[in-house]
Short mmCIF file of C-alpha atoms in Angstrom, two decimals:
data_model
loop_
_atom_site.label_atom_id
_atom_site.label_comp_id
_atom_site.label_asym_id
_atom_site.label_seq_id
_atom_site.Cartn_x
_atom_site.Cartn_y
_atom_site.Cartn_z
CA MET A 1 0.01 -0.08 -0.03
CA ILE A 2 2.74 2.42 1.11
CA ARG A 3 4.91 1.32 -1.90
CA ASN A 4 2.05 2.12 -4.27
CA GLY A 5 1.39 5.44 -2.69
CA CYS A 6 5.05 6.28 -2.95
CA LYS A 7 5.09 5.45 -6.70
CA ILE A 8 2.10 7.69 -7.26
CA LEU A 9 3.84 10.40 -5.25
CA ILE A 10 7.10 10.18 -7.23
CA THR A 11 5.17 10.15 -10.55
CA LEU A 12 3.22 13.25 -9.37
CA VAL A 13 6.42 14.99 -8.34
CA THR A 14 8.04 14.10 -11.67
CA MET A 15 4.97 15.22 -13.60
CA LEU A 16 4.95 18.55 -11.70
CA CYS A 17 8.57 19.11 -12.44
CA CYS A 18 8.40 18.18 -16.07
CA THR A 19 5.25 20.17 -16.97
CA PRO A 20 6.29 23.21 -19.09
CA ALA A 21 5.24 26.56 -17.72
CA SER A 22 2.07 27.65 -19.38
CA LYS A 23 2.11 30.91 -21.26
CA ALA A 24 0.21 34.03 -19.90
CA CYS A 25 -3.04 34.41 -21.72
CA SER A 26 -2.81 38.02 -22.63
CA LEU A 27 -0.40 40.98 -22.23
CA ALA A 28 3.14 41.02 -23.43
CA LEU A 29 6.39 41.44 -21.76
CA HIS A 30 7.73 44.95 -22.13
CA ASP A 31 11.16 46.32 -21.55
CA TRP A 32 10.38 50.06 -21.07
CA ARG A 33 12.98 52.78 -21.62
CA LEU A 34 12.30 56.30 -20.77
CA TYR A 35 12.20 58.39 -23.96
CA LEU A 36 10.81 61.63 -22.75
CA HIS A 37 10.23 63.08 -19.29
CA LEU A 38 8.71 66.45 -18.40
CA LYS A 39 8.01 68.01 -15.09
CA ILE A 40 5.51 70.79 -14.90
CA PRO A 41 4.54 72.61 -11.74
CA VAL A 42 0.83 73.22 -11.54
CA SER A 43 -1.16 75.21 -9.13
CA ALA A 44 -3.86 72.65 -8.51
CA PRO A 45 -4.41 68.99 -9.47
CA LEU A 46 -6.16 68.24 -12.71
CA LEU A 47 -8.42 65.63 -11.00
CA PRO A 48 -8.36 65.02 -7.21
CA LEU A 49 -7.89 61.30 -7.45
CA ALA A 50 -5.06 61.30 -4.89
CA GLU A 51 -7.13 63.44 -2.52
CA LEU A 52 -9.97 60.83 -2.57
CA ASP A 53 -7.40 58.14 -2.06
CA ALA A 54 -5.97 59.97 1.02
CA VAL A 55 -9.37 60.01 2.81
CA PHE A 56 -10.49 56.62 1.60
CA ASP A 57 -11.82 54.55 4.48
CA LYS A 58 -10.89 57.20 7.00
CA ILE A 59 -14.19 59.00 7.63
CA PRO A 60 -17.50 57.16 8.47
CA ARG A 61 -19.88 57.19 5.67
CA ASN A 62 -22.56 59.92 5.77
CA SER A 63 -20.76 61.69 8.67
CA ILE A 64 -19.94 64.66 6.44
CA GLU A 65 -22.06 66.58 4.00
CA LYS A 66 -19.56 68.63 2.19
CA VAL A 67 -15.80 68.76 1.34
CA ILE A 68 -13.78 71.97 1.32
CA TRP A 69 -10.98 71.58 -1.15
CA VAL A 70 -8.20 74.17 -0.49
CA ALA A 71 -5.77 74.85 -3.31
CA ASP A 72 -4.44 77.45 -5.63
CA HIS A 73 -7.38 76.72 -7.94
CA ASN A 74 -7.49 77.73 -11.54
CA GLN A 75 -10.12 77.42 -14.24
CA LEU A 76 -9.32 73.69 -14.74
CA SER A 77 -10.23 72.99 -11.07
CA SER A 78 -13.95 73.68 -11.62
CA PHE A 79 -13.81 71.65 -14.92
CA SER A 80 -12.12 68.74 -13.07
CA LEU A 81 -14.89 68.78 -10.37
CA LEU A 82 -17.36 67.92 -13.11
CA PHE A 83 -15.70 64.54 -13.45
CA MET A 84 -16.31 63.74 -9.84
CA HIS A 85 -19.66 62.24 -10.48
CA PHE A 86 -18.16 59.54 -12.61
CA LEU A 87 -15.95 58.28 -9.68
CA PRO A 88 -17.32 55.57 -7.44
CA ASN A 89 -16.15 56.90 -4.04
CA TRP A 90 -18.97 58.25 -1.95
CA GLU A 91 -17.00 61.20 -0.97
CA ALA A 92 -16.79 62.28 -4.66
CA HIS A 93 -20.56 62.63 -4.78
CA LEU A 94 -20.68 65.22 -2.02
CA PRO A 95 -20.64 68.85 -2.81
CA TRP A 96 -16.92 69.98 -3.22
CA HIS A 97 -16.24 73.67 -2.50
CA ALA A 98 -13.05 74.81 -4.10
CA THR A 99 -11.50 77.38 -1.76
CA ALA A 100 -8.42 79.56 -2.13
CA ARG A 101 -5.51 79.08 0.21
CA ASN A 102 -6.00 82.21 2.33
CA ALA A 103 -5.48 80.57 5.80
CA SER A 104 -3.92 77.38 7.06
CA ILE A 105 -5.83 74.08 6.97
CA ILE A 106 -5.71 73.93 10.79
CA GLU A 107 -7.19 77.43 11.16
CA LEU A 108 -9.94 76.65 8.68
CA ALA A 109 -10.59 73.33 10.57
CA ARG A 110 -10.86 75.28 13.91
CA GLU A 111 -13.37 77.66 12.34
CA ASN A 112 -15.60 74.76 11.30
CA ARG A 113 -15.17 72.80 14.69
CA ALA A 114 -18.60 73.89 16.04
CA VAL A 115 -20.56 72.90 12.94
CA THR A 116 -22.92 69.99 13.44
CA LYS A 117 -21.59 67.86 10.65
CA ALA A 118 -18.18 69.23 10.28
CA PRO A 119 -16.95 69.31 6.79
CA LEU A 120 -13.86 67.35 5.51
CA ILE A 121 -11.13 69.80 4.69
CA ILE A 122 -8.65 68.75 2.11
CA GLY A 123 -5.55 70.91 1.29
CA THR A 124 -3.45 70.31 -1.76
CA ASP A 125 -0.18 71.98 -2.57
CA GLN A 126 3.29 71.43 -4.02
CA ASN A 127 1.51 69.97 -7.12
CA GLN A 128 3.52 68.69 -10.06
CA LEU A 129 2.51 67.20 -13.33
CA GLN A 130 4.90 64.67 -14.91
CA ILE A 131 4.58 63.55 -18.54
CA ALA A 132 6.62 60.53 -19.48
CA LEU A 133 7.01 58.58 -22.70
CA PHE A 134 8.41 55.09 -22.56
CA VAL A 135 9.39 52.99 -25.51
CA ASP A 136 9.43 49.18 -25.44
CA ARG A 137 12.81 47.64 -26.46
CA ASN A 138 11.22 44.21 -26.71
CA SER A 139 9.14 45.44 -29.71
CA ASP A 140 11.98 47.09 -31.48
CA ASN A 141 10.75 50.55 -30.11
CA ARG A 142 7.39 50.18 -31.81
CA CYS A 143 5.23 49.99 -28.68
CA PHE A 144 4.90 53.07 -26.46
CA GLN A 145 3.50 54.04 -23.04
CA LEU A 146 2.48 57.56 -22.32
CA VAL A 147 2.14 58.49 -18.72
CA PHE A 148 0.54 61.50 -17.03
CA MET A 149 1.42 61.51 -13.30
CA GLN A 150 0.36 63.98 -10.74
CA THR A 151 2.12 64.37 -7.34
CA SER A 152 1.20 66.63 -4.53
CA ARG A 153 1.18 67.13 -0.66
CA ILE A 154 -2.14 66.50 0.81
CA ARG A 155 -3.23 67.66 4.22
CA ALA A 156 -6.69 66.48 5.26
CA VAL A 157 -8.53 67.35 8.42
CA HIS A 158 -11.94 66.23 9.67
CA PRO A 159 -12.68 68.53 12.71
CA ASP A 160 -15.25 66.16 14.18
CA SER A 161 -16.19 67.12 17.79
CA ILE A 162 -16.06 63.50 18.98
CA LYS A 163 -13.37 61.88 16.88
CA PRO A 164 -11.26 64.40 14.99
CA TRP A 165 -8.88 63.15 12.36
CA ALA A 166 -5.98 64.80 10.48
CA GLN A 167 -3.38 63.40 8.17
CA GLU A 168 -0.62 64.39 5.88
CA SER A 169 0.46 62.25 2.93
CA ARG A 170 2.14 62.43 -0.47
CA GLY A 171 -0.51 61.97 -3.15
CA GLN A 172 0.16 60.36 -6.38
CA SER A 173 -2.19 59.59 -9.21
CA TRP A 174 -1.59 58.67 -12.88
CA LEU A 175 -3.11 57.76 -16.23
CA SER A 176 -1.26 55.47 -18.50
CA LEU A 177 -1.84 54.75 -22.18
CA THR A 178 -0.08 51.87 -23.87
CA PHE A 179 -0.24 51.92 -27.70
CA TYR A 180 1.37 50.36 -30.81
CA GLN A 181 3.13 52.91 -33.03
CA LEU A 182 0.38 55.62 -32.73
CA PRO A 183 -2.12 56.57 -30.02
CA LEU A 184 -5.14 56.02 -32.28
CA PRO A 185 -8.18 53.90 -31.61
CA GLY A 186 -7.60 50.32 -32.62
CA ARG A 187 -3.86 50.63 -31.78
CA ILE A 188 -4.29 51.14 -28.02
CA LEU A 189 -3.26 48.06 -26.05
CA ALA A 190 -4.17 49.28 -22.58
CA MET A 191 -5.27 52.33 -20.67
CA ALA A 192 -5.16 52.38 -16.86
CA ILE A 193 -5.84 54.81 -14.13
CA PHE A 194 -4.60 54.95 -10.52
CA PRO A 195 -5.88 55.22 -7.76
CA ILE A 196 -9.47 54.12 -7.60
CA TYR A 197 -10.21 52.47 -4.32
CA GLN A 198 -6.49 52.43 -3.73
CA SER A 199 -6.02 50.19 -6.77
CA ARG A 200 -5.09 50.52 -10.47
CA ILE A 201 -8.08 50.17 -12.73
CA ALA A 202 -7.88 49.11 -16.36
CA LEU A 203 -10.16 51.19 -18.45
CA ILE A 204 -9.01 49.48 -21.72
CA ASP A 205 -7.39 46.05 -22.07
CA ASN A 206 -7.33 45.14 -25.72
CA HIS A 207 -6.33 41.42 -25.38
CA SER A 208 -7.23 40.39 -28.87
CA PHE A 209 -5.02 43.14 -30.40
CA VAL A 210 -2.11 42.11 -28.05
CA GLU A 211 -2.50 38.46 -28.99
CA HIS A 212 -2.57 39.45 -32.59
CA LEU A 213 0.77 41.35 -32.26
CA LEU A 214 2.20 38.45 -30.22
CA ALA A 215 1.25 35.95 -32.86
CA ASP A 216 3.05 38.16 -35.50
CA GLY A 217 6.14 38.31 -33.21
CA LEU A 218 5.86 42.04 -32.93
CA LEU A 219 5.62 41.95 -29.12
CA ALA A 220 7.43 39.65 -26.68
CA THR A 221 5.35 37.03 -24.80
CA ARG A 222 5.21 37.52 -21.11
CA PRO A 223 5.92 34.28 -19.08
CA GLU A 224 3.37 33.72 -16.39
CA GLN A 225 5.92 33.99 -13.56
CA VAL A 226 6.74 37.54 -14.57
CA PHE A 227 3.18 38.72 -13.96
CA ASP A 228 2.77 40.77 -10.82
CA PRO A 229 -0.68 42.13 -10.42
CA TYR A 230 0.54 44.65 -7.79
CA SER A 231 3.32 46.16 -9.84
CA PHE A 232 2.88 49.47 -11.57
CA ASP A 233 2.60 49.56 -15.37
CA PHE A 234 5.75 51.41 -15.79
CA PRO A 235 9.22 51.86 -14.19
CA ASP A 236 9.73 54.52 -11.48
CA LEU A 237 10.11 58.06 -12.75
CA PRO A 238 13.29 59.98 -11.88
CA GLU A 239 13.06 62.16 -8.92
CA MET B 1 63.38 21.45 -10.14
CA ARG B 2 61.43 19.82 -12.94
CA LYS B 3 60.76 16.80 -10.77
CA LEU B 4 59.49 19.23 -8.08
CA VAL B 5 57.07 20.96 -10.40
CA THR B 6 55.91 17.69 -11.87
CA LEU B 7 55.36 16.35 -8.31
CA LEU B 8 53.44 19.56 -7.41
CA LEU B 9 51.28 19.18 -10.52
CA MET B 10 50.54 15.57 -9.86
CA SER B 11 49.55 16.34 -6.20
CA LEU B 12 47.22 18.98 -7.44
CA PHE B 13 45.54 16.66 -9.82
CA CYS B 14 45.43 13.95 -7.18
CA CYS B 15 43.51 16.20 -4.86
CA GLN B 16 40.98 16.94 -7.50
CA VAL B 17 40.49 13.27 -8.18
CA SER B 18 40.18 12.32 -4.53
CA ALA B 19 37.59 14.90 -3.98
CA GLN B 20 35.25 12.92 -6.17
CA VAL B 21 33.20 10.87 -3.73
CA TYR B 22 30.48 8.35 -4.54
CA ARG B 23 27.82 7.47 -1.99
CA ASN B 24 24.71 5.28 -1.90
CA PHE B 25 21.32 6.60 -0.99
CA ASN B 26 18.20 4.64 -0.94
CA LEU B 27 15.61 7.25 -1.97
CA ASP B 28 12.80 4.65 -2.31
CA GLU B 29 13.40 3.37 1.21
CA PHE B 30 13.78 7.04 2.50
CA ILE B 31 10.44 8.13 1.07
CA ALA B 32 8.68 4.88 2.21
CA ARG B 33 9.85 5.39 5.78
CA HIS B 34 9.23 9.17 5.89
CA PRO B 35 6.22 10.08 8.01
CA ILE B 36 4.78 12.37 5.34
CA ALA B 37 4.85 9.69 2.70
CA GLN B 38 3.48 7.16 5.16
CA SER B 39 0.46 9.38 5.69
CA TYR B 40 -0.38 9.46 1.99
CA ASP B 41 -3.73 8.16 1.12
CA VAL B 42 -3.96 6.84 -2.42
CA ILE B 43 -7.66 7.05 -2.51
CA THR B 44 -8.22 10.61 -1.39
CA HIS B 45 -4.72 11.73 -2.94
CA CYS B 46 -4.02 13.63 0.28
CA PHE B 47 -1.69 13.26 3.32
CA ASN B 48 -3.89 12.24 6.18
CA GLY B 49 -3.91 14.55 9.11
CA SER B 50 -1.95 17.25 7.32
CA ASP B 51 -2.96 20.58 8.74
CA LYS B 52 -0.04 22.52 7.35
CA LEU B 53 -2.14 24.84 5.24
CA LYS B 54 -4.66 25.37 8.08
CA MET B 55 -1.76 26.26 10.41
CA GLN B 56 -0.45 28.70 7.89
CA ILE B 57 -3.84 30.36 7.52
CA ALA B 58 -4.24 30.52 11.37
CA SER B 59 -0.80 32.08 11.59
CA LEU B 60 -1.48 34.61 8.77
CA THR B 61 -4.84 35.58 10.45
CA ALA B 62 -3.12 36.14 13.74
CA LYS B 63 -0.54 38.40 11.99
CA ILE B 64 -3.33 40.34 10.13
CA THR B 65 -5.16 40.92 13.38
CA GLU B 66 -1.95 42.21 14.97
CA LEU B 67 -1.30 44.69 12.13
CA ASN B 68 -4.91 45.74 12.31
CA ASP B 69 -4.65 46.49 16.03
CA LYS B 70 -1.43 48.50 15.34
CA LEU B 71 -3.22 50.48 12.69
CA ALA B 72 -6.17 51.24 15.05
CA GLU B 73 -3.56 52.24 17.74
CA LEU B 74 -1.86 54.70 15.24
CA ASN B 75 -5.29 56.06 14.17
CA LEU B 76 -6.03 56.70 17.80
CA ILE B 77 -2.79 58.63 18.32
CA GLN B 78 -3.42 60.72 15.21
CA SER B 79 -6.93 61.42 16.36
CA LYS B 80 -5.69 62.46 19.88
CA GLU B 81 -3.00 64.75 18.32
CA ALA B 82 -5.52 66.28 15.98
CA ARG B 83 -7.82 67.00 18.95
CA ASN B 84 -4.91 68.67 20.80
CA VAL B 85 -4.08 70.89 17.91
CA LEU B 86 -7.74 71.89 17.27
CA ASP B 87 -8.63 72.44 20.90
CA THR B 88 -5.64 74.52 21.83
CA THR B 89 -6.47 78.25 22.56
CA ASP B 90 -2.82 79.32 21.69
CA THR B 91 -1.45 79.45 18.28
CA PRO B 92 -0.53 75.90 17.54
CA ASP B 93 2.93 74.85 16.08
CA GLU B 94 1.33 73.54 12.81
CA SER B 95 4.65 72.64 11.25
CA ALA B 96 5.66 70.37 14.09
CA PHE B 97 2.16 68.80 14.18
CA TRP B 98 2.28 67.93 10.37
CA GLN B 99 5.76 66.67 10.60
CA LYS B 100 4.85 64.19 13.35
CA ASN B 101 1.58 63.39 11.61
CA LEU B 102 3.50 62.52 8.44
CA VAL B 103 5.76 60.10 10.35
CA HIS B 104 2.65 58.29 11.65
CA SER B 105 1.05 58.32 8.22
CA LYS B 106 4.11 56.62 6.66
CA GLU B 107 4.27 54.04 9.43
CA ALA B 108 0.51 53.36 8.88
CA ASN B 109 1.16 53.09 5.16
CA GLU B 110 3.93 50.50 5.61
CA LEU B 111 1.65 48.51 7.94
CA LYS B 112 -1.13 48.56 5.45
CA ILE B 113 1.16 47.39 2.57
CA THR B 114 2.29 44.50 4.81
CA MET B 115 -1.19 43.68 5.85
CA PHE B 116 -2.55 43.66 2.26
CA ALA B 117 0.33 41.27 1.25
CA LEU B 118 -0.57 38.94 4.12
CA ILE B 119 -4.32 39.06 3.15
CA GLU B 120 -3.46 38.19 -0.42
CA GLN B 121 -1.11 35.32 0.77
CA LYS B 122 -4.07 34.06 2.94
CA LYS B 123 -6.46 34.23 -0.01
CA GLN B 124 -4.05 32.11 -2.15
CA ILE B 125 -3.60 29.44 0.53
CA GLU B 126 -7.40 29.29 1.01
CA GLN B 127 -7.78 28.65 -2.68
CA LEU B 128 -5.20 25.82 -2.46
CA LEU B 129 -7.39 24.08 0.25
CA THR B 130 -10.02 23.31 -2.38
CA ARG B 131 -7.65 21.97 -5.08
CA ASP B 132 -5.39 18.99 -5.68
CA THR B 133 -2.39 21.13 -5.10
CA VAL B 134 -3.16 21.11 -1.37
CA ILE B 135 -0.45 18.30 -1.06
CA LEU B 136 2.28 20.57 -2.48
CA PRO B 137 3.48 22.08 0.80
CA ASP B 138 3.93 18.57 2.21
CA ILE B 139 5.78 17.41 -0.81
CA SER B 140 7.98 20.47 -0.56
CA ASP B 141 8.71 19.38 3.09
CA LEU B 142 9.54 15.93 1.95
CA ALA B 143 11.86 17.16 -0.79
CA THR B 144 13.54 19.39 1.81
CA ASP B 145 14.11 16.37 4.06
CA ILE B 146 15.64 14.50 1.10
CA ARG B 147 18.02 17.20 0.34
CA THR B 148 18.97 17.55 4.03
CA ALA B 149 19.62 13.77 4.15
CA LEU B 150 22.24 14.21 1.35
CA THR B 151 24.80 15.66 3.67
CA ASP B 152 27.90 15.60 1.57
CA ASN B 153 27.93 18.51 -0.84
CA ASP B 154 30.78 17.31 -2.92
CA ALA B 155 29.54 13.70 -3.26
CA ILE B 156 27.72 12.04 -6.13
CA TYR B 157 24.88 10.05 -4.69
CA LEU B 158 23.69 6.83 -6.38
CA ASN B 159 20.14 6.04 -5.42
CA TYR B 160 17.65 3.09 -5.62
CA LEU B 161 14.42 3.95 -7.10
CA PRO B 162 11.43 1.76 -8.05
CA ALA B 163 11.95 0.40 -11.52
CA PRO B 164 9.29 1.67 -13.95
CA VAL B 165 7.19 -0.85 -16.02
CA PRO B 166 9.51 -2.96 -18.16
CA THR B 167 9.53 -2.23 -21.84
CA ASN B 168 11.56 -3.49 -24.80
CA LEU B 169 13.32 -0.18 -25.17
CA SER B 170 16.29 -0.93 -22.87
CA GLU B 171 18.35 -2.89 -25.24
CA LYS B 172 18.55 0.12 -27.54
CA TRP B 173 20.23 2.12 -24.82
CA LEU B 174 22.96 -0.12 -23.61
CA SER B 175 25.59 2.44 -24.36
CA SER B 176 23.77 5.28 -22.77
CA PRO B 177 25.65 7.85 -20.66
CA LEU B 178 24.28 6.49 -17.44
CA GLN B 179 25.40 2.88 -18.33
CA ILE B 180 28.79 4.17 -19.23
CA PHE B 181 28.93 6.17 -16.02
CA LEU B 182 28.13 3.12 -13.91
CA TRP B 183 30.91 1.24 -15.51
CA SER B 184 33.37 4.19 -15.57
CA PRO B 185 32.27 6.83 -13.06
CA GLN B 186 33.43 9.98 -14.78
CA GLU B 187 31.56 13.27 -14.24
CA LYS B 188 31.25 14.07 -17.87
CA TYR B 189 29.02 11.06 -18.50
CA LEU B 190 26.88 12.00 -15.53
CA GLU B 191 26.57 15.50 -16.84
CA GLU B 192 25.70 14.26 -20.18
CA TYR B 193 22.96 12.01 -18.60
CA LEU B 194 21.69 14.91 -16.49
CA ASP B 195 21.60 17.34 -19.42
CA ASN B 196 19.30 14.99 -21.21
CA THR B 197 17.50 13.61 -18.14
CA TYR B 198 14.00 14.89 -18.91
CA ALA B 199 14.24 13.74 -22.51
CA VAL B 200 15.68 10.44 -21.64
CA SER B 201 13.67 9.64 -18.47
CA LEU B 202 12.15 6.52 -20.05
CA ILE B 203 15.20 5.06 -21.58
CA PHE B 204 16.30 3.26 -18.46
CA PRO B 205 13.23 1.13 -17.76
CA GLU B 206 15.18 -1.72 -16.44
CA SER B 207 17.71 0.39 -14.45
CA ARG B 208 17.43 0.28 -10.68
CA ARG B 209 20.35 2.75 -10.22
CA PRO B 210 19.39 6.12 -11.37
CA VAL B 211 21.54 8.86 -9.96
CA VAL B 212 21.25 12.06 -8.09
CA TYR B 213 24.16 14.36 -8.44
CA GLN B 214 24.15 17.03 -5.68
CA LYS B 215 25.48 19.95 -7.52
CA SER B 216 25.10 23.49 -6.65
CA VAL B 217 22.30 25.39 -8.33
CA LYS B 218 23.50 27.92 -10.83
CA GLY B 219 24.12 31.28 -9.13
CA GLU B 220 23.96 29.74 -5.56
CA ASN B 221 27.74 30.13 -5.13
CA ASP B 222 27.71 33.66 -6.46
CA GLN B 223 25.57 34.89 -3.49
#
């Protein structure tokens, strides 16, 4: 009995060792090289994704009725607030009051301390927009990735009378577009945005186009063991 | 002088030759006697009484709870400090407050990253529980014990394994590298055998003396 068991065991181990690694079903293996990198200081974020991420899971739902967003706002700020309704976070659906940076966040919070449902105050400064273009060496520089990354310092305060909360963090949000030769519809491999609920969300994943390019040998196949669902789509940008 | 050089060269070569040690190891018997192998149930295809994965899940759950408690503790500290700065009647030192707050935020962030990694690890193990691969951690333990039993790193171990089903292929392979090696144990024959070992796994159906050559994994020595 034991001998039979052992034989099965050895056969199983041998089979596991000899089985070739199966190929990943979809996306390719890229070797990204930074081709272009621009850093542009901006007065306010284009979209407060990082701000929403900073307060995610921090404030009890329905405990606030409005958000005061303090920054050196420009015309784009009011435009970006229009997109808030498309975001899934419940905080994004509250009224956001864009306020100029006339006083400190703490001062503003103290002024709103006595209010019944104290508003959430989010301050954003030291904003920077980075634009990066990567080329994929594995595709003989025919595949590209365009990245728009926003970084900022975020100071958030909820001056609740029972359980106040405050936190400073470095905010980061990005939009990435991967395309073959030209950023035209039909040539886009993937489009992703970060962060939504603290995760990267794929808006476009054109698997059939990628598999078509893989079959033609225009992209390198990604082995399964290389896949890391938690890794970013592109290498770190220079400081 | 020439004699001295010749003697030195000879002694150098002799040392290399003498370092080649051959040992016997009965892998079949080792596996048969091992408690993990003995607990193998051929009907259920599982190791009886194996609670390795359940233990791992329990350990991960405990670590996650611990991290969660630490996060709640940090949250409480931040809340207390926020209350102090909001309640003070004097002009608060905002710069110092935010500096301290940032340190706590970074600490909380690192704890969260660790916690999410543990949660993911736990999910993966929980998925293993419902699949045939549930036996893999036990097999991994068994393989580790086998490697530990091969104590001499420089030796070539000759092992006994159960012979596969007899076929009529063996006669074609009388001059195979393994056969030659068994007659004349030189490393090059063994390497040739091992280089082709996956492809030729069925060409020694009658052989009861396959080999395990305990050679360092590539790159292991570089570390």
